[in-house]
Amino acid sequence: MQIPVTSLIQTLILFTLSAGCVWIAGARLAYLADALSDRFKLAKSIVGLLLLSLATSLPEVATTLSAAVQQSRDLVLNNLFGGIALQTAILAMADFWARGPITNYPRKANHALEATLLVLLLSVTLVITNLGETFVIAGVGFGSIAIAVIYVGAIWLLRRYDDNSDWVPVDLPDPDPLAFPAPTGLAQTANKSLIWQALASCVAILVFGLLLVLFAERIADQSGLGTGFIGVTILAAATSLPELSTSIAAVRIGAYTLAISNIFGSNLIMLVLVFPADILFRAGPILQNTSRIVSLSLGFGLTVTAIYLIGLIVRRKPWIGVFGLDSILVLITFLASLAAYYYVR
């Protein structure tokens, strides 16, 4: 995608305009996903995990594969792994619009299982990056293949577990109902129209999300900041904007399980994208000889996921203002990660 040469100020303006378009499309997609799950009797956790997370990850998919084709290892890995802590922090930001800590709302163990599997996949990836890819199959590291296999197994387990209720929280206060009907305006919309609108929102997220990526890269060049720092911060933020808008929109209409599964599902996708990126990256296994920022981003991803896992298990926790304690700790950890990335850039 070619765009005319612009100054730094012009680039920032275009970046902001693209961000606004992604925000609107993402919020609309959250409303549509909530309506479609009700119409077709689908569990909102599954809709968030498999459909909404994939749709909002389209910019990451396109950016990752494009960077892999260009043989840019740092851009691929910093964008993917840097986005994990950021997207989890997005869930913490969405807590502002929840009626109480957002992790108090799930009534089944699905989300705790999602977080546990995400911790497993992050841990495996961290081990692989520290050991280096020892075994290579047709130019693809064995570690990347293992990540893909674990991801498929995780999705299979989550899909199978969704219909089970062998572990449920008991003796919990019911969440406060919404004081008004969910403001989606889609109650009378035909199913066919809902599907077409959802597809249009996905296309808008992909197109304007890619523009965000291009403008973020141009800001990196024009500002003089390092590509590693930009990849793990500004570029990751640009590609994570759809998750932010959809999560906030979902929380505002009371679709809390949709918001949580959207974030955890997107983070799982961030990890499995290593496999197709490794296929396209021909300079050797992509998880070999990685930078310190890669290990740091995986470590911070583990930390914020573990915090929310604790929050999902410890259901009665203190509030500070409108935020749950777990969300505040996630935001503090995310801010600490930015300082760490800047320090080692």
Short mmCIF file of C-alpha atoms in Angstrom, two decimals, residues 13-329:
data_model
loop_
_atom_site.label_atom_id
_atom_site.label_comp_id
_atom_site.label_asym_id
_atom_site.label_seq_id
_atom_site.Cartn_x
_atom_site.Cartn_y
_atom_site.Cartn_z
CA ILE A 13 -3.25 13.76 11.67
CA LEU A 14 -3.76 10.89 9.22
CA PHE A 15 -2.90 8.40 11.97
CA THR A 16 -5.56 9.97 14.19
CA LEU A 17 -8.20 9.92 11.43
CA SER A 18 -7.50 6.25 10.68
CA ALA A 19 -7.68 5.50 14.39
CA GLY A 20 -11.12 7.12 14.53
CA CYS A 21 -12.39 4.95 11.66
CA VAL A 22 -11.05 1.80 13.31
CA TRP A 23 -12.67 2.85 16.59
CA ILE A 24 -16.10 3.30 15.00
CA ALA A 25 -15.88 0.02 13.06
CA GLY A 26 -14.69 -1.89 16.14
CA ALA A 27 -17.45 -0.56 18.37
CA ARG A 28 -20.06 -1.41 15.74
CA LEU A 29 -18.62 -4.92 15.40
CA ALA A 30 -19.01 -5.49 19.14
CA TYR A 31 -22.71 -4.59 18.95
CA LEU A 32 -23.16 -6.84 15.92
CA ALA A 33 -21.32 -9.76 17.55
CA ASP A 34 -23.51 -9.45 20.65
CA ALA A 35 -26.67 -9.40 18.51
CA LEU A 36 -25.55 -12.34 16.36
CA SER A 37 -24.69 -14.45 19.41
CA ASP A 38 -28.21 -13.87 20.75
CA ARG A 39 -29.89 -14.57 17.40
CA PHE A 40 -28.03 -17.82 16.75
CA LYS A 41 -27.93 -18.97 20.40
CA LEU A 42 -24.12 -18.94 20.55
CA ALA A 43 -22.17 -18.63 23.80
CA LYS A 44 -20.69 -15.14 24.01
CA SER A 45 -17.40 -16.56 25.28
CA ILE A 46 -17.05 -18.62 22.09
CA VAL A 47 -18.10 -15.71 19.87
CA GLY A 48 -15.48 -13.53 21.55
CA LEU A 49 -12.77 -16.20 21.51
CA LEU A 50 -13.15 -17.38 17.91
CA LEU A 51 -14.96 -14.71 15.89
CA LEU A 52 -14.53 -11.29 17.47
CA SER A 53 -10.88 -11.87 18.39
CA LEU A 54 -10.05 -12.99 14.84
CA ALA A 55 -11.85 -10.01 13.29
CA THR A 56 -10.11 -7.49 15.54
CA SER A 57 -6.75 -9.20 14.92
CA LEU A 58 -6.91 -8.68 11.14
CA PRO A 59 -4.46 -5.72 11.23
CA GLU A 60 -2.00 -7.82 13.27
CA VAL A 61 -2.33 -10.71 10.81
CA ALA A 62 -1.67 -8.49 7.79
CA THR A 63 1.16 -6.59 9.50
CA THR A 64 2.86 -9.72 10.78
CA LEU A 65 2.79 -11.58 7.48
CA SER A 66 3.89 -8.48 5.56
CA ALA A 67 6.83 -7.91 7.93
CA ALA A 68 7.77 -11.59 7.69
CA VAL A 69 7.85 -11.39 3.88
CA GLN A 70 10.13 -8.33 4.26
CA GLN A 71 12.37 -10.47 6.53
CA SER A 72 11.93 -8.07 9.46
CA ARG A 73 12.26 -10.35 12.48
CA ASP A 74 12.19 -7.58 15.11
CA LEU A 75 9.10 -5.93 13.67
CA VAL A 76 7.21 -9.24 13.60
CA LEU A 77 8.05 -10.35 17.13
CA ASN A 78 7.91 -6.95 18.83
CA ASN A 79 4.51 -6.24 17.30
CA LEU A 80 3.09 -9.64 18.24
CA PHE A 81 4.48 -10.07 21.73
CA GLY A 82 4.36 -6.38 22.64
CA GLY A 83 0.65 -6.39 21.86
CA ILE A 84 -0.12 -9.03 24.51
CA ALA A 85 0.46 -6.85 27.58
CA LEU A 86 -1.13 -3.92 25.77
CA GLN A 87 -4.30 -5.82 24.89
CA THR A 88 -4.61 -7.11 28.44
CA ALA A 89 -4.27 -3.53 29.64
CA ILE A 90 -7.13 -2.71 27.27
CA LEU A 91 -9.32 -5.06 29.28
CA ALA A 92 -8.24 -3.17 32.41
CA MET A 93 -9.23 0.12 30.78
CA ALA A 94 -12.63 -1.34 29.89
CA ASP A 95 -13.11 -2.01 33.61
CA PHE A 96 -13.87 1.72 33.93
CA TRP A 97 -17.22 1.15 32.19
CA ALA A 98 -18.09 -2.05 34.09
CA ARG A 99 -20.36 -2.08 37.10
CA GLY A 100 -17.78 -3.49 39.48
CA PRO A 101 -14.58 -5.44 38.73
CA ILE A 102 -14.98 -7.01 35.30
CA THR A 103 -13.53 -10.34 36.48
CA ASN A 104 -16.44 -10.73 38.92
CA TYR A 105 -18.94 -11.26 36.11
CA PRO A 106 -18.11 -14.61 34.45
CA ARG A 107 -20.30 -17.31 35.98
CA LYS A 108 -18.34 -20.25 34.56
CA ALA A 109 -14.67 -21.21 34.53
CA ASN A 110 -14.20 -20.65 30.78
CA HIS A 111 -12.22 -17.45 31.18
CA ALA A 112 -9.97 -18.89 33.89
CA LEU A 113 -9.23 -21.76 31.50
CA GLU A 114 -8.53 -19.28 28.67
CA ALA A 115 -6.07 -17.40 30.88
CA THR A 116 -4.41 -20.64 32.03
CA LEU A 117 -3.90 -21.85 28.45
CA LEU A 118 -2.56 -18.42 27.50
CA VAL A 119 -0.05 -18.64 30.38
CA LEU A 120 0.98 -22.08 29.09
CA LEU A 121 1.52 -20.84 25.54
CA LEU A 122 3.40 -17.73 26.72
CA SER A 123 5.64 -19.89 28.91
CA VAL A 124 6.43 -22.29 26.07
CA THR A 125 7.24 -19.37 23.76
CA LEU A 126 9.50 -17.77 26.38
CA VAL A 127 11.40 -21.04 26.84
CA ILE A 128 11.84 -21.42 23.07
CA THR A 129 13.15 -17.88 22.63
CA ASN A 130 15.68 -18.36 25.42
CA LEU A 131 16.88 -21.76 24.22
CA GLY A 132 16.92 -20.81 20.56
CA GLU A 133 15.51 -23.01 17.83
CA THR A 134 17.64 -26.16 17.95
CA PHE A 135 15.59 -28.25 15.53
CA VAL A 136 14.57 -26.92 12.14
CA ILE A 137 12.13 -28.55 9.70
CA ALA A 138 12.15 -27.15 6.13
CA GLY A 139 13.42 -23.83 7.41
CA VAL A 140 10.74 -23.61 10.13
CA GLY A 141 11.69 -23.91 13.78
CA PHE A 142 10.27 -26.83 15.74
CA GLY A 143 9.25 -24.37 18.44
CA SER A 144 6.96 -22.50 16.04
CA ILE A 145 5.33 -25.77 15.06
CA ALA A 146 4.88 -26.69 18.74
CA ILE A 147 3.21 -23.32 19.40
CA ALA A 148 0.74 -23.93 16.56
CA VAL A 149 -0.07 -27.45 17.81
CA ILE A 150 -0.62 -26.22 21.38
CA TYR A 151 -2.86 -23.42 20.07
CA VAL A 152 -5.05 -25.88 18.15
CA GLY A 153 -5.28 -28.08 21.24
CA ALA A 154 -6.18 -25.07 23.40
CA ILE A 155 -9.01 -24.01 21.08
CA TRP A 156 -10.31 -27.59 20.93
CA LEU A 157 -10.29 -27.81 24.74
CA LEU A 158 -11.99 -24.43 25.17
CA ARG A 159 -14.68 -25.29 22.61
CA ARG A 160 -15.35 -28.65 24.27
CA TYR A 161 -15.31 -27.18 27.77
CA ASP A 162 -17.81 -24.46 26.91
CA ASP A 163 -20.77 -26.82 27.24
CA ASN A 164 -19.55 -28.29 30.54
CA SER A 165 -20.39 -26.99 34.00
CA ASP A 166 -18.25 -29.23 36.18
CA TRP A 167 -16.69 -26.22 37.91
CA VAL A 168 -18.73 -23.13 38.62
CA PRO A 169 -18.40 -20.36 41.22
CA VAL A 170 -21.04 -20.48 43.96
CA ASP A 171 -22.44 -18.07 46.53
CA LEU A 172 -21.67 -15.01 44.43
CA PRO A 173 -23.72 -11.83 44.23
CA ASP A 174 -25.51 -11.42 40.92
CA PRO A 175 -24.05 -8.60 38.83
CA ASP A 176 -26.12 -5.45 38.70
CA PRO A 177 -28.35 -5.41 35.62
CA LEU A 178 -28.04 -2.67 33.05
CA ALA A 179 -30.15 0.34 33.90
CA PHE A 180 -31.21 0.56 30.26
CA PRO A 181 -31.51 -1.76 27.26
CA ALA A 182 -28.26 -2.43 25.44
CA PRO A 183 -27.95 0.61 23.12
CA THR A 184 -27.20 -1.28 19.94
CA GLY A 185 -30.35 -0.42 17.99
CA LEU A 186 -30.19 -3.86 16.35
CA ALA A 187 -33.21 -5.57 17.90
CA GLN A 188 -35.30 -5.36 14.72
CA THR A 189 -32.47 -5.80 12.19
CA ALA A 190 -32.70 -8.86 9.94
CA ASN A 191 -30.09 -11.61 10.31
CA LYS A 192 -28.81 -11.09 6.76
CA SER A 193 -28.27 -7.39 7.43
CA LEU A 194 -26.43 -8.15 10.67
CA ILE A 195 -24.05 -10.49 8.84
CA TRP A 196 -23.37 -8.00 6.03
CA GLN A 197 -22.77 -5.20 8.51
CA ALA A 198 -20.35 -7.43 10.43
CA LEU A 199 -18.44 -8.21 7.24
CA ALA A 200 -18.31 -4.51 6.34
CA SER A 201 -16.96 -3.71 9.82
CA CYS A 202 -14.26 -6.37 9.41
CA VAL A 203 -13.20 -4.88 6.07
CA ALA A 204 -13.07 -1.39 7.60
CA ILE A 205 -10.96 -2.67 10.50
CA LEU A 206 -8.55 -4.35 8.07
CA VAL A 207 -8.18 -1.39 5.68
CA PHE A 208 -7.91 1.41 8.24
CA GLY A 209 -5.90 -0.86 10.55
CA LEU A 210 -3.31 -1.30 7.81
CA LEU A 211 -3.25 2.46 7.27
CA LEU A 212 -2.60 2.83 11.00
CA VAL A 213 0.36 0.48 10.68
CA LEU A 214 1.79 2.39 7.71
CA PHE A 215 1.44 5.71 9.50
CA ALA A 216 2.95 4.24 12.69
CA GLU A 217 6.00 3.07 10.73
CA ARG A 218 6.30 6.51 9.13
CA ILE A 219 6.11 8.14 12.58
CA ALA A 220 8.93 5.84 13.66
CA ASP A 221 11.13 7.01 10.77
CA GLN A 222 10.26 10.70 11.10
CA SER A 223 10.58 10.84 14.90
CA GLY A 224 13.93 9.03 15.04
CA LEU A 225 12.82 6.52 17.69
CA GLY A 226 14.19 2.99 17.47
CA THR A 227 12.29 0.41 15.42
CA GLY A 228 12.29 -2.04 18.32
CA PHE A 229 10.72 0.46 20.71
CA ILE A 230 8.22 1.59 18.05
CA GLY A 231 7.28 -2.02 17.25
CA VAL A 232 6.56 -2.89 20.84
CA THR A 233 4.69 0.35 21.64
CA ILE A 234 3.24 2.54 18.87
CA LEU A 235 2.85 -0.21 16.26
CA ALA A 236 1.40 -2.62 18.81
CA ALA A 237 -0.98 0.11 19.98
CA ALA A 238 -2.08 0.82 16.41
CA THR A 239 -2.88 -2.80 15.67
CA SER A 240 -4.56 -3.24 19.06
CA LEU A 241 -6.98 -0.35 18.59
CA PRO A 242 -9.79 -2.63 17.28
CA GLU A 243 -9.59 -4.66 20.50
CA LEU A 244 -9.84 -1.46 22.53
CA SER A 245 -12.95 -0.17 20.79
CA THR A 246 -14.72 -3.55 20.72
CA SER A 247 -13.93 -4.30 24.37
CA ILE A 248 -15.17 -0.94 25.63
CA ALA A 249 -18.29 -1.18 23.47
CA ALA A 250 -18.97 -4.73 24.71
CA VAL A 251 -18.58 -3.72 28.37
CA ARG A 252 -20.87 -0.71 27.91
CA ILE A 253 -23.70 -2.98 26.75
CA GLY A 254 -23.05 -5.51 29.52
CA ALA A 255 -21.43 -8.17 27.30
CA TYR A 256 -18.61 -8.79 29.77
CA THR A 257 -17.82 -12.36 28.75
CA LEU A 258 -17.60 -11.21 25.13
CA ALA A 259 -15.04 -8.54 26.08
CA ILE A 260 -12.88 -10.89 28.17
CA SER A 261 -12.85 -13.68 25.57
CA ASN A 262 -12.08 -11.14 22.85
CA ILE A 263 -8.87 -10.08 24.63
CA PHE A 264 -7.70 -13.55 25.64
CA GLY A 265 -8.57 -14.90 22.19
CA SER A 266 -6.66 -12.07 20.50
CA ASN A 267 -3.62 -12.77 22.67
CA LEU A 268 -3.71 -16.45 21.71
CA ILE A 269 -3.83 -15.41 18.05
CA MET A 270 -0.80 -13.16 18.63
CA LEU A 271 1.18 -16.23 19.63
CA VAL A 272 0.02 -18.64 16.94
CA LEU A 273 0.85 -16.08 14.23
CA VAL A 274 4.49 -16.96 14.93
CA PHE A 275 3.99 -20.15 12.89
CA PRO A 276 2.91 -18.61 9.54
CA ALA A 277 5.45 -15.81 10.08
CA ASP A 278 8.19 -18.43 10.50
CA ILE A 279 7.15 -20.05 7.21
CA LEU A 280 7.47 -16.72 5.38
CA PHE A 281 10.68 -15.69 7.17
CA ARG A 282 13.45 -17.40 5.19
CA ALA A 283 16.54 -16.10 7.02
CA GLY A 284 16.28 -18.91 9.58
CA PRO A 285 13.91 -19.79 12.45
CA ILE A 286 12.17 -16.58 13.48
CA LEU A 287 12.43 -17.35 17.21
CA GLN A 288 16.21 -17.71 17.00
CA ASN A 289 18.55 -14.93 18.20
CA THR A 290 15.72 -12.76 19.48
CA SER A 291 16.26 -9.44 21.25
CA ARG A 292 15.87 -8.63 24.94
CA ILE A 293 12.65 -6.79 24.16
CA VAL A 294 11.08 -10.06 22.94
CA SER A 295 11.82 -11.85 26.22
CA LEU A 296 10.66 -8.84 28.22
CA SER A 297 7.38 -8.58 26.31
CA LEU A 298 6.66 -12.28 26.86
CA GLY A 299 7.47 -11.90 30.55
CA PHE A 300 5.15 -8.92 30.94
CA GLY A 301 2.47 -10.81 28.98
CA LEU A 302 2.77 -13.65 31.50
CA THR A 303 2.53 -11.23 34.41
CA VAL A 304 -0.63 -9.42 33.32
CA THR A 305 -2.35 -12.68 32.32
CA ALA A 306 -1.51 -14.25 35.68
CA ILE A 307 -2.92 -11.20 37.48
CA TYR A 308 -6.25 -11.60 35.71
CA LEU A 309 -6.20 -15.35 36.30
CA ILE A 310 -5.95 -14.64 40.03
CA GLY A 311 -8.76 -12.10 39.67
CA LEU A 312 -11.00 -14.67 37.97
CA ILE A 313 -10.40 -17.18 40.78
CA VAL A 314 -10.54 -14.76 43.74
CA ARG A 315 -14.00 -13.45 43.04
CA ARG A 316 -14.41 -11.09 46.00
CA LYS A 317 -11.74 -8.40 45.70
CA PRO A 318 -11.45 -4.74 46.67
CA TRP A 319 -12.31 -1.86 44.41
CA ILE A 320 -10.31 1.32 44.09
CA GLY A 321 -12.62 3.90 42.64
CA VAL A 322 -14.42 2.21 39.76
CA PHE A 323 -11.59 -0.25 39.06
CA GLY A 324 -11.03 -3.72 40.45
CA LEU A 325 -7.68 -4.24 42.14
CA ASP A 326 -6.60 -6.71 39.44
CA SER A 327 -7.23 -4.17 36.67
CA ILE A 328 -5.19 -1.53 38.52
CA LEU A 329 -2.29 -3.97 38.90
#
